[in-house]
Structure formats: structure tokens, C-alpha cells
C-alpha positions as CSV (number, residue, x, y, z in Angstrom):
1,G,125.2,66.7,198.1
2,R,124.4,70.4,198.3
3,G,123.2,70.2,201.9
4,M,126.5,68.6,203.0
5,H,128.5,71.2,201.1
6,V,126.6,74.2,202.7
7,A,127.0,72.6,206.1
8,R,130.7,72.1,205.6
9,T,131.1,75.6,204.3
10,A,129.4,77.0,207.4
11,A,131.6,75.0,209.7
12,E,134.8,76.1,207.9
13,L,133.8,79.7,207.9
14,R,132.9,79.8,211.6
15,V,136.3,78.3,212.5
16,E,138.0,81.1,210.5
17,G,136.5,83.8,212.7
18,P,133.5,85.8,213.7
19,E,133.7,88.1,210.7
20,R,133.3,85.1,208.3
21,A,130.5,83.7,210.5
22,S,128.6,87.0,210.3
23,A,129.0,87.1,206.5
24,L,127.6,83.6,206.3
25,D,124.6,84.4,208.5
26,R,123.8,87.4,206.3
27,L,124.1,85.2,203.2
28,Y,121.5,82.8,204.6
29,G,119.4,85.8,205.4
30,V,119.5,86.8,201.7
31,A,118.7,83.1,200.8
32,R,115.6,83.2,202.9
33,E,114.3,86.3,201.0
34,L,114.9,84.8,197.6
35,S,111.7,84.3,195.7
36,P,111.1,80.6,194.8
37,T,109.4,81.8,191.6
38,A,112.3,83.6,190.0
39,S,111.5,83.1,186.3
40,G,115.0,84.2,185.2
41,P,118.4,85.6,186.2
42,A,117.1,89.2,186.2
43,D,114.7,88.4,189.1
44,L,117.8,87.7,191.2
45,L,119.2,91.3,190.9
46,P,118.1,92.4,194.4
47,A,119.8,89.4,195.9
48,L,123.0,90.0,193.9
49,V,123.2,93.5,195.2
50,Q,123.2,92.2,198.8
51,L,125.5,89.4,198.0
52,R,128.1,91.7,196.5
53,R,128.3,93.6,199.8
54,I,128.6,90.4,201.8
55,I,131.4,89.0,199.6
56,R,133.0,92.5,199.5
57,A,133.7,92.5,195.8
58,D,133.8,95.5,193.6
59,T,131.8,93.6,190.9
60,L,129.6,90.6,191.1
61,E,128.3,89.0,187.9
62,L,125.8,86.2,187.3
63,S,125.9,84.7,183.8
64,V,123.2,82.2,182.7
65,P,122.9,80.8,179.2
66,S,119.6,80.1,177.6
67,E,118.4,76.5,177.3
68,H,119.6,76.3,173.7
69,D,122.9,78.2,174.4
70,D,122.1,80.8,171.7
71,Y,122.2,83.8,174.1
72,A,123.1,84.5,177.7
73,T,121.6,86.7,180.4
74,I,124.3,88.6,182.3
75,V,123.3,90.4,185.5
76,T,126.1,92.7,186.9
77,V,126.2,94.7,190.1
78,R,129.2,96.9,190.8
79,D,130.4,99.5,193.2
80,T,132.3,102.5,191.7
81,L,133.8,105.5,193.3
82,R,132.2,108.0,190.9
83,T,128.6,106.6,190.6
84,G,128.1,104.5,193.7
85,E,126.3,101.2,193.3
86,S,125.0,100.4,189.9
87,S,123.4,97.4,188.2
88,E,123.0,96.1,184.7
89,V,121.0,93.3,183.0
90,E,122.2,92.3,179.5
91,T,121.0,89.8,176.9
92,V,124.0,88.8,174.9
93,P,124.0,86.5,171.8
94,I,126.6,83.9,172.5
95,D,128.4,84.2,169.1
96,H,128.2,88.0,168.8
97,P,130.8,89.2,171.3
98,L,133.4,87.0,169.7
99,Q,133.2,89.2,166.6
100,S,133.7,92.3,168.6
101,P,137.3,92.5,169.9
102,D,136.8,96.0,171.2
103,S,134.7,94.6,174.1
104,Q,137.2,92.4,176.0
105,R,134.8,91.8,178.9
106,S,132.0,90.6,176.5
107,R,134.5,88.4,174.7
108,E,135.6,86.8,177.9
109,T,132.0,86.3,179.0
110,A,131.1,84.6,175.7
111,L,134.1,82.4,175.8
112,S,133.1,81.3,179.3
113,F,129.9,79.9,177.9
114,L,131.6,78.2,175.0
115,R,133.7,76.5,177.6
116,P,131.6,76.6,180.8
117,V,133.5,76.6,184.1
118,R,133.0,73.3,185.9
119,R,134.9,74.0,189.0
120,S,135.6,77.0,191.2
121,R,138.7,79.1,190.6
122,Q,140.3,81.9,192.6
123,S,143.1,84.4,192.2
124,A,144.0,87.6,194.0
125,G,141.5,89.7,192.1
126,L,139.0,87.2,190.6
127,M,136.8,84.3,191.8
128,T,134.4,82.3,189.7
129,T,132.2,79.3,190.6
130,P,129.6,77.3,188.7
131,L,125.9,77.2,189.5
132,R,124.8,73.6,189.5
133,S,121.6,71.7,189.7
134,G,122.8,68.1,190.2
135,S,125.1,67.4,187.4
136,R,123.6,70.2,185.2
137,L,125.4,73.5,184.8
138,L,123.0,76.5,185.1
139,G,125.5,79.3,184.9
140,T,128.5,81.1,186.4
141,L,128.9,83.4,189.4
142,T,132.0,85.7,189.2
143,A,133.4,88.2,191.7
144,R,136.0,90.8,190.6
145,E,138.3,92.9,192.7
146,R,138.2,92.6,196.5
147,S,137.0,95.8,198.3
148,G,138.0,96.8,201.8
149,D,141.3,96.7,203.6
150,T,142.3,93.3,202.2
151,Q,143.0,93.7,198.5
152,A,143.2,90.0,197.6
153,F,140.5,87.3,197.7
154,E,141.2,84.5,200.2
155,R,140.2,80.9,200.2
156,A,137.4,81.7,202.7
157,D,136.0,84.3,200.2
158,L,135.7,81.5,197.6
159,R,133.8,79.3,200.0
160,L,131.4,82.1,200.6
161,L,131.0,82.6,196.9
162,E,130.3,78.9,196.5
163,A,127.6,79.0,199.2
164,A,126.0,82.0,197.4
165,A,126.0,80.1,194.1
166,D,124.3,77.2,195.8
167,Q,121.5,79.5,197.0
168,L,121.1,81.2,193.6
169,A,121.0,77.9,191.8
170,A,118.3,76.6,194.1
171,A,116.2,79.7,193.4
172,L,116.7,79.5,189.6
173,E,115.8,75.8,189.6
174,K,112.6,76.4,191.7
175,G,111.7,79.2,189.3
176,R,112.1,77.0,186.3
177,L,110.0,74.3,187.8
178,V,107.2,76.8,188.6
179,E,107.5,78.2,185.0
180,S,107.3,74.6,183.6
181,L,104.2,73.9,185.6
182,R,102.6,77.1,184.5
183,R,103.3,76.4,180.9
184,A,101.9,72.8,181.3
185,A,98.7,74.3,182.8
186,T,98.2,77.0,180.1
187,L,99.8,75.8,176.9
188,D,99.1,73.0,174.4
189,T,102.1,70.7,174.5
190,L,102.1,69.9,170.7
191,T,101.8,73.4,169.2
192,G,102.8,75.7,172.0
193,L,99.6,77.6,171.6
194,A,97.3,78.5,174.4
195,N,95.0,75.7,175.5
196,L,91.3,75.7,176.1
197,D,91.5,76.9,179.7
198,S,93.6,79.8,178.7
199,L,91.1,80.7,176.0
200,R,88.2,80.6,178.5
201,T,90.1,83.0,180.8
202,F,90.9,85.3,177.9
203,L,87.3,85.4,176.8
204,D,86.0,86.1,180.3
205,T,88.3,89.1,180.5
206,T,87.3,90.3,177.0
207,I,83.6,89.9,177.8
208,D,83.9,91.8,181.1
209,G,85.8,94.7,179.4
210,D,84.4,97.6,177.4
211,A,86.3,97.0,174.1
212,G,84.6,93.7,173.0
213,G,86.2,91.5,170.4
214,V,85.8,89.0,167.7
215,L,86.1,85.2,168.0
216,L,87.3,83.2,164.9
217,L,87.0,79.4,164.9
218,V,89.3,77.7,162.3
219,N,88.8,74.1,161.4
220,L,91.1,72.0,159.2
221,D,89.0,70.2,156.6
222,R,89.9,66.6,155.8
223,F,92.4,66.5,158.6
224,H,91.5,63.0,159.5
225,E,92.7,61.9,156.0
226,V,96.2,63.1,156.8
227,N,96.2,61.0,160.0
228,D,94.7,57.9,158.2
229,M,96.9,58.0,155.1
230,L,100.2,59.4,156.4
231,G,100.1,58.6,160.1
232,H,99.7,60.7,163.3
233,D,103.2,62.0,163.2
234,A,102.4,63.7,159.9
235,G,99.2,65.0,161.4
236,D,101.1,66.4,164.3
237,A,103.5,68.1,161.9
238,V,100.6,69.7,160.0
239,L,99.1,71.1,163.3
240,A,102.5,72.4,164.4
241,E,103.0,74.2,161.0
242,V,99.5,75.7,161.1
243,A,100.2,77.0,164.6
244,R,103.5,78.5,163.4
245,R,101.8,80.3,160.6
246,L,99.0,81.6,162.8
247,Q,101.6,82.9,165.3
248,S,103.6,84.6,162.6
249,A,100.5,86.6,161.5
250,P,100.0,90.2,162.9
251,T,97.7,89.4,165.8
252,Q,98.6,92.1,168.4
253,G,96.2,92.0,171.4
254,S,94.7,88.7,170.4
255,L,95.2,85.1,171.6
256,I,95.6,82.0,169.4
257,A,94.6,78.8,171.0
258,R,94.2,75.1,170.1
259,V,90.8,74.0,171.4
260,G,90.5,70.5,170.0
């Protein structure tokens, strides 16, 4: 389990010297500061900045694909001689970089999602390890180019990267759970529209404000006949299609909700 892995990593690093033990202590310090409500990879940027320094890599990159694998969020922190520390958050379509051979880095990143890494790898100038939640892959954490006196990554550096990946994966999973609970509390599960509680909150805010507003109530006539003649699955499909059409209408500043 993750707990045993982190404990084993701690023991191994402490055996390898006080410098490694200090790095591990700082890593756990970062872990304690991680927000349990990180809704996405970009929220982990401050932690990645600290982790890059602890691991002593020139570049640290977190890549997390979307739930449907149609795009990836790539968070990169790097240390350069000219500009100092810099960071970048990209949203990259999975299939787009493969059509752009001029960007080798993007091409390699996209390929890594088509064939996700399932185990850690290490070479002199590159380390990569998966972020896991149980048996599910959440993404990939990659360190490039060792900084400092030692120019090559060592086995202990990879263990440190794996421990960092465990902490980041836990933060992401907690954030996804919080987001899932928030959606369940505020959205209608069938249509994805706001639910009645969300509408009440929206109306309270509108009434308290100075702008005022208009409330439109839409009813589907003879809807019960669809359910009676074609079944509830067909009725659900009609509701989902009505919701899709309402959401596609220009309704900036308004809220569309299912109330019954």
C-alpha cells in the first residue's frame, strides 16, 4: 500500500545520509501544506515549485490527462540561468501535438499519454514516475536534468520523486472527491443542470442585488405521454436533449436549472 511504500522510502533515504533525510523531511513539509481541495493540476503549482528545489531538478513537470483522455493539463516549473525560476500551465489536446513535429517536447508528452507510464524510470538526466490512486493512473511526474554538483540522477533521487508523486496523487484524489461531492450537492444528475437548491441560492443573490432579473419557468407539455408510451428511458433522453438545447442558447449571466 501507499503507506508502506512511503515508510520504506523514508527508511531507505535516511540510511543513505542526512542530506537525503533532510530532503524527505522538507517533502513531507510540502505535503502537509497541500490543499485537500485541489480541483485540478494547476492548483498544485506552488507545491511543484518547492518540490523541484527539493529534488534538485532543472525542470519538474506534472502531466494529468482529462477523464476522457481528450486533453491533458501540463504544469511545468523550471530553473533557467537567464530568467530564474519560471512556471507554466498548459492545456494540450492529446492528438494535436502529434501533428506538430516542430514541438518535440509536446510530441513526447502526448505520446506519454497514449502509452501512459506504469512504472518508474530513471536515467542520468531524466526520471519519470506514475501518479496512482489504487490501480488507476492519474498522471505522470517527470524530473529533467539534475542541478547542483552531481550531474546525474541517482536511485535515491528516484525514490524521492516517487514519494512526491504519492503526495501529489493523494491531493488530486481528495480534490476530485470534494469536487464530486460539490457537483452532487448542486447539480441535477440526469441533465447536468443546476438543481433547485442552486436556483434558490442564485435567486437570493439576484434579489439582494441592484440589477434585478427575470425568472422564466418552462414546462414540457404532454411529457407524461412520452414516459407512458415510450418508457422512462425515452423520457430521460428528452429531458437531457432539452437541457442541452437550453445550455447552448446565449444565456450569459443567467442560470438554467431543473426544478422538477
